[in-house]
Short mmCIF file of C-alpha atoms in Angstrom, two decimals:
data_model
loop_
_atom_site.label_atom_id
_atom_site.label_comp_id
_atom_site.label_asym_id
_atom_site.label_seq_id
_atom_site.Cartn_x
_atom_site.Cartn_y
_atom_site.Cartn_z
CA UNK A 1 0.00 0.00 0.00
CA UNK A 2 2.79 2.42 0.91
CA UNK A 3 4.69 1.62 -2.30
CA UNK A 4 1.58 2.26 -4.39
CA UNK A 5 1.05 5.66 -2.76
CA UNK A 6 4.69 6.59 -3.40
CA UNK A 7 4.29 5.51 -7.04
CA UNK A 8 1.10 7.58 -7.33
CA UNK A 9 2.84 10.64 -5.86
CA UNK A 10 5.78 10.32 -8.29
CA UNK A 11 3.47 9.89 -11.32
CA UNK A 12 1.47 12.93 -10.18
CA UNK A 13 4.66 14.97 -9.89
CA UNK A 14 5.83 14.00 -13.39
CA UNK A 15 2.46 14.62 -15.05
CA UNK A 16 2.04 17.90 -13.18
CA UNK A 17 5.47 19.08 -14.33
CA UNK A 18 4.66 18.23 -17.95
CA UNK A 19 1.27 19.93 -17.68
CA UNK A 20 2.70 23.07 -16.08
CA UNK A 21 5.41 23.21 -18.76
CA UNK A 22 2.82 23.02 -21.52
CA UNK A 23 0.25 25.41 -20.04
CA UNK A 24 2.24 27.99 -18.09
CA UNK A 25 5.10 30.22 -19.18
CA UNK A 26 7.08 29.95 -15.96
CA UNK A 27 10.62 28.66 -15.72
CA UNK A 28 11.34 24.95 -15.32
CA UNK A 29 12.36 25.48 -11.68
CA UNK A 30 9.04 27.10 -10.78
CA UNK A 31 7.13 24.38 -12.60
CA UNK A 32 9.17 21.69 -10.84
CA UNK A 33 8.50 23.20 -7.42
CA UNK A 34 4.77 23.33 -8.13
CA UNK A 35 4.76 19.75 -9.41
CA UNK A 36 6.68 18.47 -6.37
CA UNK A 37 4.30 20.31 -4.03
CA UNK A 38 1.35 18.67 -5.77
CA UNK A 39 2.98 15.25 -5.51
CA UNK A 40 3.66 15.73 -1.80
CA UNK A 41 0.04 16.77 -1.33
CA UNK A 42 -1.16 13.55 -2.98
CA UNK A 43 1.18 11.50 -0.78
CA UNK A 44 0.01 13.16 2.45
CA UNK A 45 -3.64 12.81 1.43
CA UNK A 46 -3.52 9.07 0.82
CA UNK A 47 -0.82 8.14 3.32
CA UNK A 48 -2.21 5.61 5.82
CA UNK A 49 -2.34 6.86 9.39
CA UNK A 50 -0.28 4.74 11.70
CA UNK A 51 -2.25 4.13 14.89
CA UNK A 52 -0.37 4.09 18.12
CA UNK A 53 -0.52 0.57 19.45
CA UNK A 54 0.63 -0.83 22.76
CA UNK A 55 1.57 -4.49 22.69
CA UNK A 56 0.30 -6.44 25.67
CA UNK A 57 2.10 -9.33 27.29
CA UNK A 58 -0.04 -12.03 25.68
CA UNK A 59 0.53 -15.22 23.74
CA UNK A 60 -0.33 -15.77 20.07
CA UNK A 61 -3.69 -17.46 20.64
CA UNK A 62 -6.87 -16.28 18.95
CA UNK A 63 -8.32 -15.14 22.28
CA UNK A 64 -5.22 -13.06 22.96
CA UNK A 65 -5.64 -11.31 19.60
CA UNK A 66 -9.20 -10.41 20.54
CA UNK A 67 -8.00 -9.00 23.86
CA UNK A 68 -5.37 -6.95 22.02
CA UNK A 69 -8.01 -5.58 19.64
CA UNK A 70 -10.30 -4.62 22.52
CA UNK A 71 -7.48 -2.83 24.30
CA UNK A 72 -6.52 -1.02 21.10
CA UNK A 73 -10.12 0.16 20.67
CA UNK A 74 -10.14 1.46 24.24
CA UNK A 75 -6.88 3.30 23.59
CA UNK A 76 -8.21 4.86 20.37
CA UNK A 77 -11.40 6.06 22.10
CA UNK A 78 -9.31 7.53 24.91
CA UNK A 79 -7.09 9.41 22.44
CA UNK A 80 -10.11 10.64 20.49
CA UNK A 81 -11.76 12.04 23.63
CA UNK A 82 -8.46 13.61 24.68
CA UNK A 83 -8.12 15.29 21.29
CA UNK A 84 -11.72 16.53 21.39
CA UNK A 85 -11.26 18.40 24.67
CA UNK A 86 -9.81 21.45 22.92
CA UNK A 87 -13.05 21.86 20.94
CA UNK A 88 -15.35 21.92 24.00
CA UNK A 89 -16.13 25.54 24.87
CA UNK A 90 -18.05 24.82 28.08
CA UNK A 91 -15.33 25.06 30.75
CA UNK A 92 -17.34 23.13 33.35
CA UNK A 93 -17.97 20.24 30.96
CA UNK A 94 -14.35 20.25 29.82
CA UNK A 95 -13.10 19.92 33.41
CA UNK A 96 -15.56 17.10 34.04
CA UNK A 97 -14.46 15.18 30.94
CA UNK A 98 -10.84 15.67 31.99
CA UNK A 99 -11.66 14.03 35.34
CA UNK A 100 -13.29 11.14 33.48
CA UNK A 101 -10.18 10.83 31.34
CA UNK A 102 -8.05 10.44 34.47
CA UNK A 103 -10.16 7.43 35.52
CA UNK A 104 -10.02 6.07 31.97
CA UNK A 105 -6.23 6.39 31.90
CA UNK A 106 -5.97 4.54 35.21
CA UNK A 107 -8.13 1.76 33.79
CA UNK A 108 -5.98 1.49 30.65
CA UNK A 109 -2.79 1.38 32.70
CA UNK A 110 -4.29 -1.29 34.94
CA UNK A 111 -5.38 -3.38 31.94
CA UNK A 112 -1.92 -3.06 30.45
CA UNK A 113 -0.49 -4.66 33.59
CA UNK A 114 -3.37 -7.16 33.88
CA UNK A 115 -4.45 -7.97 30.29
CA UNK A 116 -6.37 -10.99 31.53
CA UNK A 117 -8.91 -8.52 32.98
CA UNK A 118 -9.77 -7.05 29.56
CA UNK A 119 -12.69 -9.44 29.25
CA UNK A 120 -14.19 -7.99 32.43
CA UNK A 121 -13.69 -4.49 31.00
CA UNK A 122 -15.65 -5.14 27.80
CA UNK A 123 -18.65 -3.25 29.15
CA UNK A 124 -16.47 -0.21 29.78
CA UNK A 125 -14.67 -0.49 26.42
CA UNK A 126 -17.57 -1.38 24.12
CA UNK A 127 -20.29 0.72 25.72
CA UNK A 128 -19.35 3.37 28.26
CA UNK A 129 -16.19 4.82 26.73
CA UNK A 130 -17.53 4.36 23.19
CA UNK A 131 -20.72 6.19 24.22
CA UNK A 132 -18.75 9.07 25.75
CA UNK A 133 -16.69 9.44 22.56
CA UNK A 134 -19.87 9.53 20.46
CA UNK A 135 -21.64 12.02 22.73
CA UNK A 136 -18.66 14.38 22.75
CA UNK A 137 -18.44 14.20 18.95
CA UNK A 138 -22.11 15.16 18.59
CA UNK A 139 -21.86 17.81 21.33
CA UNK A 140 -18.96 19.53 19.55
CA UNK A 141 -20.91 19.49 16.28
CA UNK A 142 -23.90 21.11 18.00
CA UNK A 143 -21.66 23.68 19.67
CA UNK A 144 -20.07 24.58 16.34
CA UNK A 145 -23.47 25.57 14.94
CA UNK A 146 -23.45 28.45 17.47
CA UNK A 147 -27.23 28.28 17.59
CA UNK A 148 -28.88 29.53 20.76
CA UNK A 149 -32.37 28.09 20.36
CA UNK A 150 -34.32 26.29 23.07
CA UNK A 151 -34.04 22.91 21.37
CA UNK A 152 -30.27 23.21 20.89
CA UNK A 153 -29.70 24.34 24.48
CA UNK A 154 -31.91 21.51 25.74
CA UNK A 155 -29.90 18.90 23.83
CA UNK A 156 -26.63 20.36 25.07
CA UNK A 157 -27.84 20.34 28.68
CA UNK A 158 -29.11 16.76 28.45
CA UNK A 159 -25.82 15.69 26.92
CA UNK A 160 -23.92 17.27 29.82
CA UNK A 161 -26.17 15.54 32.38
CA UNK A 162 -25.66 12.19 30.64
CA UNK A 163 -21.89 12.63 30.73
CA UNK A 164 -22.08 13.47 34.43
CA UNK A 165 -23.96 10.22 35.01
CA UNK A 166 -21.45 8.21 32.99
CA UNK A 167 -18.70 9.50 35.27
CA UNK A 168 -20.05 7.31 38.08
CA UNK A 169 -20.16 4.38 35.65
CA UNK A 170 -16.43 4.82 34.95
CA UNK A 171 -15.65 4.55 38.67
CA UNK A 172 -17.91 1.52 39.18
CA UNK A 173 -16.38 -0.29 36.20
CA UNK A 174 -12.88 0.32 37.57
CA UNK A 175 -13.91 -0.99 40.98
CA UNK A 176 -15.25 -4.17 39.39
CA UNK A 177 -11.89 -4.74 37.72
CA UNK A 178 -9.97 -4.59 40.98
CA UNK A 179 -12.64 -6.43 42.99
CA UNK A 180 -10.59 -9.65 43.06
CA UNK A 181 -7.61 -7.80 44.51
CA UNK A 182 -9.82 -6.15 47.11
CA UNK A 183 -11.17 -9.55 48.17
CA UNK A 184 -7.65 -11.01 48.39
CA UNK A 185 -6.43 -8.08 50.48
CA UNK A 186 -9.50 -8.34 52.72
CA UNK A 187 -8.77 -12.02 53.36
CA UNK A 188 -5.10 -11.33 54.12
CA UNK A 189 -6.00 -8.48 56.47
CA UNK A 190 -8.47 -10.68 58.38
CA UNK A 191 -5.79 -13.34 58.88
CA UNK A 192 -3.31 -10.72 60.07
CA UNK A 193 -5.86 -9.10 62.39
CA UNK A 194 -6.69 -12.47 63.97
CA UNK A 195 -2.98 -13.18 64.42
CA UNK A 196 -2.40 -9.83 66.10
CA UNK A 197 -5.37 -10.39 68.44
CA UNK A 198 -4.10 -13.85 69.32
CA UNK A 199 -0.78 -12.32 70.34
CA UNK A 200 -2.62 -9.93 72.67
CA UNK A 201 -2.41 -6.75 70.63
CA UNK A 202 -5.23 -4.39 69.74
CA UNK A 203 -5.98 -3.78 66.03
CA UNK A 204 -8.41 -0.91 66.58
CA UNK A 205 -7.73 2.37 64.86
CA UNK A 206 -5.13 4.28 66.82
CA UNK A 207 -4.77 8.00 67.19
CA UNK A 208 -1.64 8.64 65.16
CA UNK A 209 -1.30 12.12 66.68
CA UNK A 210 -0.47 10.69 70.10
CA UNK A 211 3.18 10.45 71.01
CA UNK A 212 4.63 7.08 71.90
CA UNK A 213 4.76 6.84 75.67
CA UNK A 214 7.98 5.61 77.24
CA UNK A 215 9.29 5.27 80.82
CA UNK A 216 12.65 6.59 79.66
CA UNK A 217 13.32 10.29 79.83
CA UNK A 218 15.78 11.61 77.31
CA UNK A 219 16.70 14.44 79.77
CA UNK A 220 18.78 13.30 82.73
CA UNK A 221 17.98 14.81 86.08
CA UNK A 222 20.58 17.05 87.64
CA UNK A 223 22.32 17.24 84.28
CA UNK A 224 25.04 19.84 84.12
CA UNK A 225 23.38 21.33 81.05
CA UNK A 226 20.42 22.27 83.25
CA UNK A 227 22.62 24.26 85.66
CA UNK A 228 23.47 27.93 85.22
CA UNK A 229 26.87 28.74 83.83
CA UNK A 230 27.98 30.24 87.13
CA UNK A 231 27.37 27.03 89.09
CA UNK A 232 29.26 25.04 86.46
CA UNK A 233 32.23 27.27 87.03
#
């Protein structure tokens, strides 16, 4: 594909140079510059966009490929939403979407470390984040119309309220992903708490502002440093 686009750009440059030379009365250098510029324009127009892809630590099985594709989709939606932020004029909505993006980034980083959890994140990837990307796209289009009618303002307000609701969904989806770890930590803490109690210690919440009490005083009584300089002499 890349070779074909290069070939097309070169052919365009040659034909453009011949055409300019026949039609215009400029010098060959000017015609060549114009032809090259046209060829570069054709190349940039049809050049395939390379998507940023993060390879996960997975095997070569068919299921692993599906997990990789799902993660790539989540990454693309995240990047699209991030790029759309500069087009949102409503400062309150922009700040809210930025907060949602922070949660989304944390989810993506977690999935990168735990790719086996991608299956549990399909609801977040295929629905919630995809929905947010679509809503923001439509919201920006409505904003760009600069219409101030009741129907337009109503749609914009309802879109904002929906995005606010989806923010809670982001947090709940993330909590579901780490639920197994929470359960494991809870079990470990219970074992440790029982062990501490069996050894006669208290595991209740302590006041960390209290100083540790000790029978030892770091200031010795009748220390020479406590006496006036005259008595020392």
